[in-house]
PDB file of C-alpha atoms in Angstrom:
ATOM      1  CA  MET A   1       8.813  21.355  -9.257  1.00  0.00           C
ATOM      2  CA  LEU A   2       5.430  22.416 -10.678  1.00  0.00           C
ATOM      3  CA  ILE A   3       3.562  20.708  -7.829  1.00  0.00           C
ATOM      4  CA  GLU A   4       5.808  22.443  -5.290  1.00  0.00           C
ATOM      5  CA  LEU A   5       5.151  25.859  -6.833  1.00  0.00           C
ATOM      6  CA  GLU A   6       1.398  25.339  -7.094  1.00  0.00           C
ATOM      7  CA  ASN A   7       1.197  24.440  -3.409  1.00  0.00           C
ATOM      8  CA  GLY A   8       3.289  27.283  -2.092  1.00  0.00           C
ATOM      9  CA  GLY A   9       5.959  25.033  -0.645  1.00  0.00           C
ATOM     10  CA  ASN A  10       3.544  22.950   1.418  1.00  0.00           C
ATOM     11  CA  ILE A  11       4.473  19.958  -0.754  1.00  0.00           C
ATOM     12  CA  ARG A  12       8.106  19.172  -1.524  1.00  0.00           C
ATOM     13  CA  PHE A  13       9.951  16.207  -3.021  1.00  0.00           C
ATOM     14  CA  ASP A  14      13.572  15.498  -2.120  1.00  0.00           C
ATOM     15  CA  GLU A  15      15.337  12.920  -4.272  1.00  0.00           C
ATOM     16  CA  ALA A  16      17.596  10.760  -2.151  1.00  0.00           C
ATOM     17  CA  THR A  17      21.276  10.171  -2.655  1.00  0.00           C
ATOM     18  CA  VAL A  18      23.313   7.369  -1.123  1.00  0.00           C
ATOM     19  CA  ASN A  19      24.252   9.851   1.619  1.00  0.00           C
ATOM     20  CA  SER A  20      20.662  10.698   2.544  1.00  0.00           C
ATOM     21  CA  PRO A  21      19.881   9.514   6.096  1.00  0.00           C
ATOM     22  CA  TYR A  22      16.799   7.582   4.945  1.00  0.00           C
ATOM     23  CA  PHE A  23      18.274   6.029   1.796  1.00  0.00           C
ATOM     24  CA  GLU A  24      19.583   2.800   3.323  1.00  0.00           C
ATOM     25  CA  THR A  25      16.474   2.358   5.475  1.00  0.00           C
ATOM     26  CA  CYS A  26      14.123   2.553   2.485  1.00  0.00           C
ATOM     27  CA  LEU A  27      16.399   0.399   0.334  1.00  0.00           C
ATOM     28  CA  GLU A  28      16.588  -2.320   2.960  1.00  0.00           C
ATOM     29  CA  LEU A  29      12.838  -2.196   3.562  1.00  0.00           C
ATOM     30  CA  ILE A  30      12.022  -2.824  -0.109  1.00  0.00           C
ATOM     31  CA  GLN A  31      14.721  -5.437  -0.666  1.00  0.00           C
ATOM     32  CA  SER A  32      13.867  -7.345   2.506  1.00  0.00           C
ATOM     33  CA  ARG A  33      10.222  -7.539   1.428  1.00  0.00           C
ATOM     34  CA  PHE A  34      11.125  -9.191  -1.874  1.00  0.00           C
ATOM     35  CA  THR A  35      10.763 -12.970  -1.586  1.00  0.00           C
ATOM     36  CA  SER A  36      12.395 -14.797  -4.489  1.00  0.00           C
ATOM     37  CA  PRO A  37      10.257 -17.974  -4.301  1.00  0.00           C
ATOM     38  CA  ASP A  38       7.082 -15.924  -4.765  1.00  0.00           C
ATOM     39  CA  PHE A  39       8.376 -14.166  -7.881  1.00  0.00           C
ATOM     40  CA  GLU A  40       9.898 -17.243  -9.533  1.00  0.00           C
ATOM     41  CA  SER A  41       6.751 -17.843 -11.593  1.00  0.00           C
ATOM     42  CA  PHE A  42       7.387 -14.470 -13.237  1.00  0.00           C
ATOM     43  CA  GLY A  43      11.066 -15.241 -13.819  1.00  0.00           C
ATOM     44  CA  PHE A  44      12.241 -12.511 -11.453  1.00  0.00           C
ATOM     45  CA  ASN A  45      14.818 -13.045  -8.744  1.00  0.00           C
ATOM     46  CA  ASN A  46      15.693  -9.464  -7.933  1.00  0.00           C
ATOM     47  CA  VAL A  47      14.081  -6.102  -7.228  1.00  0.00           C
ATOM     48  CA  ARG A  48      16.101  -3.016  -8.084  1.00  0.00           C
ATOM     49  CA  VAL A  49      15.486   0.333  -6.449  1.00  0.00           C
ATOM     50  CA  ILE A  50      15.947   2.994  -9.105  1.00  0.00           C
ATOM     51  CA  ARG A  51      15.017   6.139  -7.196  1.00  0.00           C
ATOM     52  CA  ILE A  52      13.854   7.145  -3.728  1.00  0.00           C
ATOM     53  CA  SER A  53      12.135  10.468  -3.086  1.00  0.00           C
ATOM     54  CA  LYS A  54      11.100  11.804   0.297  1.00  0.00           C
ATOM     55  CA  LEU A  55       7.705  13.474   0.304  1.00  0.00           C
ATOM     56  CA  HIS A  56       7.115  16.527   2.480  1.00  0.00           C
ATOM     57  CA  ASN A  57       3.397  17.332   2.618  1.00  0.00           C
ATOM     58  CA  ARG A  58       2.584  19.546   5.579  1.00  0.00           C
ATOM     59  CA  SER A  59      -1.162  19.233   5.153  1.00  0.00           C
ATOM     60  CA  LEU A  60      -1.156  15.414   5.068  1.00  0.00           C
ATOM     61  CA  ARG A  61       1.296  15.208   7.972  1.00  0.00           C
ATOM     62  CA  ASN A  62      -0.846  17.489  10.145  1.00  0.00           C
ATOM     63  CA  GLN A  63      -3.958  15.537   9.154  1.00  0.00           C
ATOM     64  CA  PHE A  64      -2.287  12.249  10.108  1.00  0.00           C
ATOM     65  CA  GLU A  65      -1.010  13.499  13.453  1.00  0.00           C
ATOM     66  CA  GLU A  66      -4.362  15.026  14.373  1.00  0.00           C
ATOM     67  CA  ALA A  67      -6.217  11.845  13.390  1.00  0.00           C
ATOM     68  CA  VAL A  68      -3.890   9.626  15.443  1.00  0.00           C
ATOM     69  CA  GLU A  69      -4.151  11.970  18.420  1.00  0.00           C
ATOM     70  CA  ALA A  70      -7.945  11.934  18.186  1.00  0.00           C
ATOM     71  CA  GLU A  71      -8.039   8.142  18.026  1.00  0.00           C
ATOM     72  CA  MET A  72      -5.783   7.850  21.059  1.00  0.00           C
ATOM     73  CA  GLU A  73      -7.923  10.251  23.084  1.00  0.00           C
ATOM     74  CA  ASP A  74     -10.868   7.898  22.618  1.00  0.00           C
ATOM     75  CA  ALA A  75      -8.841   4.727  23.224  1.00  0.00           C
ATOM     76  CA  ASP A  76      -8.530   2.797  26.455  1.00  0.00           C
ATOM     77  CA  ASP A  77      -5.592   3.784  28.630  1.00  0.00           C
ATOM     78  CA  ASP A  78      -3.866   0.428  28.064  1.00  0.00           C
ATOM     79  CA  ILE A  79      -3.969   0.780  24.263  1.00  0.00           C
ATOM     80  CA  LYS A  80      -0.730   2.115  22.828  1.00  0.00           C
ATOM     81  CA  PRO A  81      -0.529   3.814  19.430  1.00  0.00           C
ATOM     82  CA  TYR A  82       0.637   1.266  16.861  1.00  0.00           C
ATOM     83  CA  VAL A  83       2.337   3.062  13.998  1.00  0.00           C
ATOM     84  CA  GLU A  84       4.507   1.204  11.506  1.00  0.00           C
ATOM     85  CA  TYR A  85       5.988   1.670   8.065  1.00  0.00           C
ATOM     86  CA  LEU A  86       4.233  -0.389   5.413  1.00  0.00           C
ATOM     87  CA  ILE A  87       4.369  -0.571   1.636  1.00  0.00           C
ATOM     88  CA  CYS A  88       1.426   0.825  -0.269  1.00  0.00           C
ATOM     89  CA  ALA A  89       0.571   1.179  -3.936  1.00  0.00           C
ATOM     90  CA  PRO A  90      -1.883   3.139  -6.070  1.00  0.00           C
ATOM     91  CA  ILE A  91      -5.298   1.511  -5.868  1.00  0.00           C
ATOM     92  CA  PRO A  92      -6.277   0.029  -9.258  1.00  0.00           C
ATOM     93  CA  GLY A  93      -9.547   1.563 -10.370  1.00  0.00           C
ATOM     94  CA  ALA A  94      -9.199   4.671  -8.183  1.00  0.00           C
ATOM     95  CA  ALA A  95      -8.580   8.091  -9.699  1.00  0.00           C
ATOM     96  CA  GLU A  96      -5.475   8.923  -7.667  1.00  0.00           C
ATOM     97  CA  ASP A  97      -2.073   7.841  -8.937  1.00  0.00           C
ATOM     98  CA  ILE A  98       1.173   8.218  -7.003  1.00  0.00           C
ATOM     99  CA  ILE A  99       1.331  11.968  -7.630  1.00  0.00           C
ATOM    100  CA  GLY A 100      -2.326  12.422  -6.745  1.00  0.00           C
ATOM    101  CA  ILE A 101      -1.865  10.499  -3.495  1.00  0.00           C
ATOM    102  CA  SER A 102       1.210  12.612  -2.733  1.00  0.00           C
ATOM    103  CA  GLU A 103      -0.870  15.764  -3.126  1.00  0.00           C
ATOM    104  CA  VAL A 104      -4.177  14.917  -1.453  1.00  0.00           C
ATOM    105  CA  GLY A 105      -3.684  11.530   0.166  1.00  0.00           C
ATOM    106  CA  TYR A 106      -5.584   8.318  -0.467  1.00  0.00           C
ATOM    107  CA  PRO A 107      -9.266   8.456  -1.449  1.00  0.00           C
ATOM    108  CA  THR A 108     -11.855   8.348   1.297  1.00  0.00           C
ATOM    109  CA  VAL A 109     -13.853   5.280   2.206  1.00  0.00           C
ATOM    110  CA  ASP A 110     -16.917   6.684   0.416  1.00  0.00           C
ATOM    111  CA  GLN A 111     -14.950   7.470  -2.747  1.00  0.00           C
ATOM    112  CA  MET A 112     -13.608   3.922  -2.936  1.00  0.00           C
ATOM    113  CA  ARG A 113     -16.961   2.360  -2.198  1.00  0.00           C
ATOM    114  CA  LYS A 114     -18.571   4.335  -5.025  1.00  0.00           C
ATOM    115  CA  ALA A 115     -15.816   3.067  -7.346  1.00  0.00           C
ATOM    116  CA  ASN A 116     -16.756  -0.525  -6.388  1.00  0.00           C
ATOM    117  CA  LEU A 117     -13.485  -1.010  -4.514  1.00  0.00           C
ATOM    118  CA  ASP A 118     -12.689  -2.107  -1.000  1.00  0.00           C
ATOM    119  CA  GLY A 119     -13.612   0.726   1.336  1.00  0.00           C
ATOM    120  CA  ALA A 120     -10.191   0.767   2.969  1.00  0.00           C
ATOM    121  CA  ILE A 121      -6.531   1.469   2.185  1.00  0.00           C
ATOM    122  CA  PRO A 122      -4.502  -1.701   1.419  1.00  0.00           C
ATOM    123  CA  CYS A 123      -1.014  -1.802   2.944  1.00  0.00           C
ATOM    124  CA  SER A 124       1.421  -4.664   3.370  1.00  0.00           C
ATOM    125  CA  SER A 125       4.904  -5.730   4.392  1.00  0.00           C
ATOM    126  CA  SER A 126       4.897  -8.111   1.406  1.00  0.00           C
ATOM    127  CA  LEU A 127       5.797  -6.912  -2.081  1.00  0.00           C
ATOM    128  CA  PHE A 128       4.207  -9.969  -3.634  1.00  0.00           C
ATOM    129  CA  ALA A 129       0.884  -9.423  -1.873  1.00  0.00           C
ATOM    130  CA  LEU A 130       0.623  -5.922  -3.355  1.00  0.00           C
ATOM    131  CA  GLU A 131       2.192  -6.499  -6.748  1.00  0.00           C
ATOM    132  CA  GLN A 132       1.102  -9.976  -7.878  1.00  0.00           C
ATOM    133  CA  LYS A 133      -2.013  -8.944  -9.788  1.00  0.00           C
ATOM    134  CA  ARG A 134      -0.387  -5.880 -11.386  1.00  0.00           C
ATOM    135  CA  ILE A 135       2.513  -7.958 -12.690  1.00  0.00           C
ATOM    136  CA  GLN A 136       0.163 -10.633 -13.990  1.00  0.00           C
ATOM    137  CA  HIS A 137      -1.763  -7.944 -15.845  1.00  0.00           C
ATOM    138  CA  ILE A 138       1.413  -6.585 -17.437  1.00  0.00           C
ATOM    139  CA  LEU A 139       2.835  -9.943 -18.465  1.00  0.00           C
ATOM    140  CA  GLY A 140      -0.442 -11.492 -19.510  1.00  0.00           C
ATOM    141  CA  ASP A 141      -2.035 -14.839 -18.849  1.00  0.00           C
ATOM    142  CA  HIS A 142       1.149 -16.743 -19.753  1.00  0.00           C
ATOM    143  CA  SER A 143       3.411 -14.759 -17.441  1.00  0.00           C
ATOM    144  CA  SER A 144       5.365 -17.835 -16.375  1.00  0.00           C
ATOM    145  CA  LEU A 145       6.751 -18.073 -19.918  1.00  0.00           C
ATOM    146  CA  LEU A 146       7.749 -14.411 -20.195  1.00  0.00           C
ATOM    147  CA  THR A 147      10.935 -14.260 -18.187  1.00  0.00           C
ATOM    148  CA  LYS A 148      12.919 -11.749 -20.232  1.00  0.00           C
ATOM    149  CA  ALA A 149      10.929  -8.577 -19.698  1.00  0.00           C
ATOM    150  CA  ASP A 150      11.582  -6.331 -16.728  1.00  0.00           C
ATOM    151  CA  VAL A 151       8.568  -4.842 -14.963  1.00  0.00           C
ATOM    152  CA  SER A 152       8.830  -1.389 -13.441  1.00  0.00           C
ATOM    153  CA  GLY A 153       6.582   0.527 -11.109  1.00  0.00           C
ATOM    154  CA  GLN A 154       6.263   2.916  -8.209  1.00  0.00           C
ATOM    155  CA  LEU A 155       5.491   2.183  -4.583  1.00  0.00           C
ATOM    156  CA  LEU A 156       4.843   4.274  -1.513  1.00  0.00           C
ATOM    157  CA  ILE A 157       6.366   3.722   1.890  1.00  0.00           C
ATOM    158  CA  CYS A 158       3.780   5.032   4.317  1.00  0.00           C
ATOM    159  CA  ARG A 159       3.557   5.667   8.019  1.00  0.00           C
ATOM    160  CA  VAL A 160       0.439   3.776   9.015  1.00  0.00           C
ATOM    161  CA  PHE A 161      -1.620   3.789  12.199  1.00  0.00           C
ATOM    162  CA  THR A 162      -3.055   0.279  12.306  1.00  0.00           C
ATOM    163  CA  GLY A 163      -4.400   0.739  15.837  1.00  0.00           C
ATOM    164  CA  GLU A 164      -6.929  -1.853  16.906  1.00  0.00           C
ATOM    165  CA  ASN A 165      -6.722  -4.615  14.300  1.00  0.00           C
ATOM    166  CA  CYS A 166      -8.643  -7.812  13.669  1.00  0.00           C
ATOM    167  CA  LEU A 167      -8.484 -10.625  11.146  1.00  0.00           C
ATOM    168  CA  GLU A 168     -11.061 -10.548   8.389  1.00  0.00           C
ATOM    169  CA  THR A 169     -12.051 -14.108   9.276  1.00  0.00           C
ATOM    170  CA  GLU A 170     -12.939 -13.078  12.829  1.00  0.00           C
ATOM    171  CA  ARG A 171     -16.054 -11.330  11.556  1.00  0.00           C
ATOM    172  CA  SER A 172     -18.853 -12.584   9.367  1.00  0.00           C
ATOM    173  CA  VAL A 173     -19.145 -10.816   6.021  1.00  0.00           C
ATOM    174  CA  PRO A 174     -22.287  -8.645   5.982  1.00  0.00           C
ATOM    175  CA  VAL A 175     -24.983  -9.819   3.595  1.00  0.00           C
ATOM    176  CA  GLY A 176     -24.710  -8.237   0.173  1.00  0.00           C
ATOM    177  CA  SER A 177     -21.092  -7.155   0.545  1.00  0.00           C
ATOM    178  CA  VAL A 178     -19.472  -9.832  -1.613  1.00  0.00           C
ATOM    179  CA  VAL A 179     -18.097  -8.428  -4.853  1.00  0.00           C
ATOM    180  CA  PRO A 180     -18.779 -10.747  -7.845  1.00  0.00           C
ATOM    181  CA  ASP A 181     -15.883 -12.370  -9.629  1.00  0.00           C
ATOM    182  CA  PRO A 182     -13.946  -9.388 -10.955  1.00  0.00           C
ATOM    183  CA  PRO A 183     -14.025  -8.884 -14.738  1.00  0.00           C
ATOM    184  CA  HIS A 184     -10.494  -7.488 -14.886  1.00  0.00           C
ATOM    185  CA  TRP A 185      -7.430  -6.944 -12.755  1.00  0.00           C
ATOM    186  CA  THR A 186      -8.588  -3.723 -11.066  1.00  0.00           C
ATOM    187  CA  LEU A 187     -11.249  -5.511  -9.035  1.00  0.00           C
ATOM    188  CA  ASP A 188      -9.046  -8.574  -8.642  1.00  0.00           C
ATOM    189  CA  PHE A 189      -6.560  -6.526  -6.627  1.00  0.00           C
ATOM    190  CA  ALA A 190      -5.842  -7.976  -3.182  1.00  0.00           C
ATOM    191  CA  LEU A 191      -7.922 -11.065  -3.911  1.00  0.00           C
ATOM    192  CA  MET A 192      -5.250 -12.904  -1.896  1.00  0.00           C
ATOM    193  CA  GLY A 193      -5.933 -16.374  -3.245  1.00  0.00           C
ATOM    194  CA  ARG A 194      -9.695 -16.328  -2.687  1.00  0.00           C
ATOM    195  CA  PRO A 195     -12.253 -17.300  -5.363  1.00  0.00           C
ATOM    196  CA  THR A 196     -14.370 -14.256  -4.482  1.00  0.00           C
ATOM    197  CA  LYS A 197     -13.445 -11.067  -2.711  1.00  0.00           C
ATOM    198  CA  PRO A 198     -15.438  -9.990   0.352  1.00  0.00           C
ATOM    199  CA  ALA A 199     -15.509  -6.215   0.224  1.00  0.00           C
ATOM    200  CA  ILE A 200     -13.884  -4.772   3.327  1.00  0.00           C
ATOM    201  CA  THR A 201     -15.747  -1.686   4.498  1.00  0.00           C
ATOM    202  CA  GLU A 202     -16.523  -0.126   7.860  1.00  0.00           C
ATOM    203  CA  GLU A 203     -19.627  -2.284   8.112  1.00  0.00           C
ATOM    204  CA  GLY A 204     -18.947  -5.016  10.624  1.00  0.00           C
ATOM    205  CA  PHE A 205     -15.618  -3.467  11.647  1.00  0.00           C
ATOM    206  CA  GLU A 206     -16.797  -0.298  13.390  1.00  0.00           C
ATOM    207  CA  ASP A 207     -14.748  -1.001  16.529  1.00  0.00           C
ATOM    208  CA  VAL A 208     -11.346  -1.419  14.832  1.00  0.00           C
ATOM    209  CA  HIS A 209      -8.987   0.767  12.826  1.00  0.00           C
ATOM    210  CA  SER A 210      -7.754  -1.884  10.397  1.00  0.00           C
ATOM    211  CA  VAL A 211      -8.531  -5.360   9.107  1.00  0.00           C
ATOM    212  CA  SER A 212      -5.982  -8.015   8.091  1.00  0.00           C
ATOM    213  CA  ARG A 213      -6.718 -10.245   5.098  1.00  0.00           C
ATOM    214  CA  MET A 214      -4.522 -13.334   5.103  1.00  0.00           C
ATOM    215  CA  HIS A 215      -3.309 -14.988   1.931  1.00  0.00           C
ATOM    216  CA  ALA A 216      -4.438 -18.544   1.334  1.00  0.00           C
ATOM    217  CA  ASP A 217      -0.934 -19.724   2.307  1.00  0.00           C
ATOM    218  CA  GLY A 218      -1.345 -18.194   5.758  1.00  0.00           C
ATOM    219  CA  LYS A 219       1.960 -16.323   5.496  1.00  0.00           C
ATOM    220  CA  ARG A 220       1.269 -13.067   3.658  1.00  0.00           C
ATOM    221  CA  LYS A 221      -1.346 -10.501   4.506  1.00  0.00           C
ATOM    222  CA  ILE A 222      -2.721  -7.157   3.444  1.00  0.00           C
ATOM    223  CA  VAL A 223      -3.780  -4.729   6.141  1.00  0.00           C
ATOM    224  CA  PHE A 224      -6.806  -2.644   5.168  1.00  0.00           C
ATOM    225  CA  VAL A 225      -6.885   0.684   7.039  1.00  0.00           C
ATOM    226  CA  LEU A 226     -10.418   1.976   7.428  1.00  0.00           C
ATOM    227  CA  ASP A 227      -9.614   5.703   7.511  1.00  0.00           C
ATOM    228  CA  ASN A 228      -7.534   7.344   4.792  1.00  0.00           C
ATOM    229  CA  LYS A 229      -6.293   9.970   7.267  1.00  0.00           C
ATOM    230  CA  LEU A 230      -4.410   7.234   9.136  1.00  0.00           C
ATOM    231  CA  VAL A 231      -2.108   6.508   6.178  1.00  0.00           C
ATOM    232  CA  LEU A 232       0.666   9.051   5.597  1.00  0.00           C
ATOM    233  CA  PRO A 233       2.754   8.675   2.400  1.00  0.00           C
ATOM    234  CA  GLU A 234       6.367   9.587   3.156  1.00  0.00           C
ATOM    235  CA  TYR A 235       8.546   8.037   0.430  1.00  0.00           C
ATOM    236  CA  ILE A 236       8.080   7.332  -3.261  1.00  0.00           C
ATOM    237  CA  VAL A 237      10.185   4.433  -4.525  1.00  0.00           C
ATOM    238  CA  ASP A 238      10.761   3.665  -8.194  1.00  0.00           C
ATOM    239  CA  ILE A 239      11.547  -0.005  -8.735  1.00  0.00           C
ATOM    240  CA  ASP A 240      11.879  -2.672 -11.353  1.00  0.00           C
ATOM    241  CA  TYR A 241      11.900  -6.427 -11.142  1.00  0.00           C
ATOM    242  CA  ALA A 242      14.683  -8.159 -13.013  1.00  0.00           C
ATOM    243  CA  GLU A 243      15.619 -11.627 -14.171  1.00  0.00           C
ATOM    244  CA  SER A 244      19.000 -11.306 -12.512  1.00  0.00           C
ATOM    245  CA  ALA A 245      21.001  -8.835 -10.493  1.00  0.00           C
ATOM    246  CA  ASP A 246      23.338  -6.474 -12.264  1.00  0.00           C
TER     247      ASP A 246
END
């Protein structure tokens, strides 16, 4: 309520009920992205959606629509806008949390680069790809033995313009852009099974809108969007992972 008042109604949160038109869609999106075999090492076989809130942010919506329109004006005639709903999370090490992202959007490429993070917004259709490192941090090094504790968190469902996309492995990593082995979980985010993490920035990817980093298993991926204006947060989802369904 305070955020809504401070922004003169330009930002509004609507908590969903089971009768809300978007409730089932968001619920199914989160539940369908939970893969039990991936979470077995943590002792979890279920994700529970506790709350869904729809975010109305006129400024971010206008920014997103204008950015997509501008990109399409410069695109070839045979390129169609590719917008999809993906799951996003707060970026470990960045200043913005869920509320901050809801207010002002994701940090810019320059802001993330200065914080020694990937210079792009990580999004995914895989819960495990986004949440693995955070859960490991919460449960500790012996997470496979700690099966009784539930882990809660918040996620964003975002409308994302992935546009022209390429695989990370299609380009050579520019010299000097490899981040050293991360000292803690914040820099280990989105490592995706690699011993070191090539920093994804605009350098080397100037002709695309997003870059896909594949997991070592070749099945999961994180899509890094190279412009924060092309990621529009629309839903906040409170979740927890549980040992068994209620």
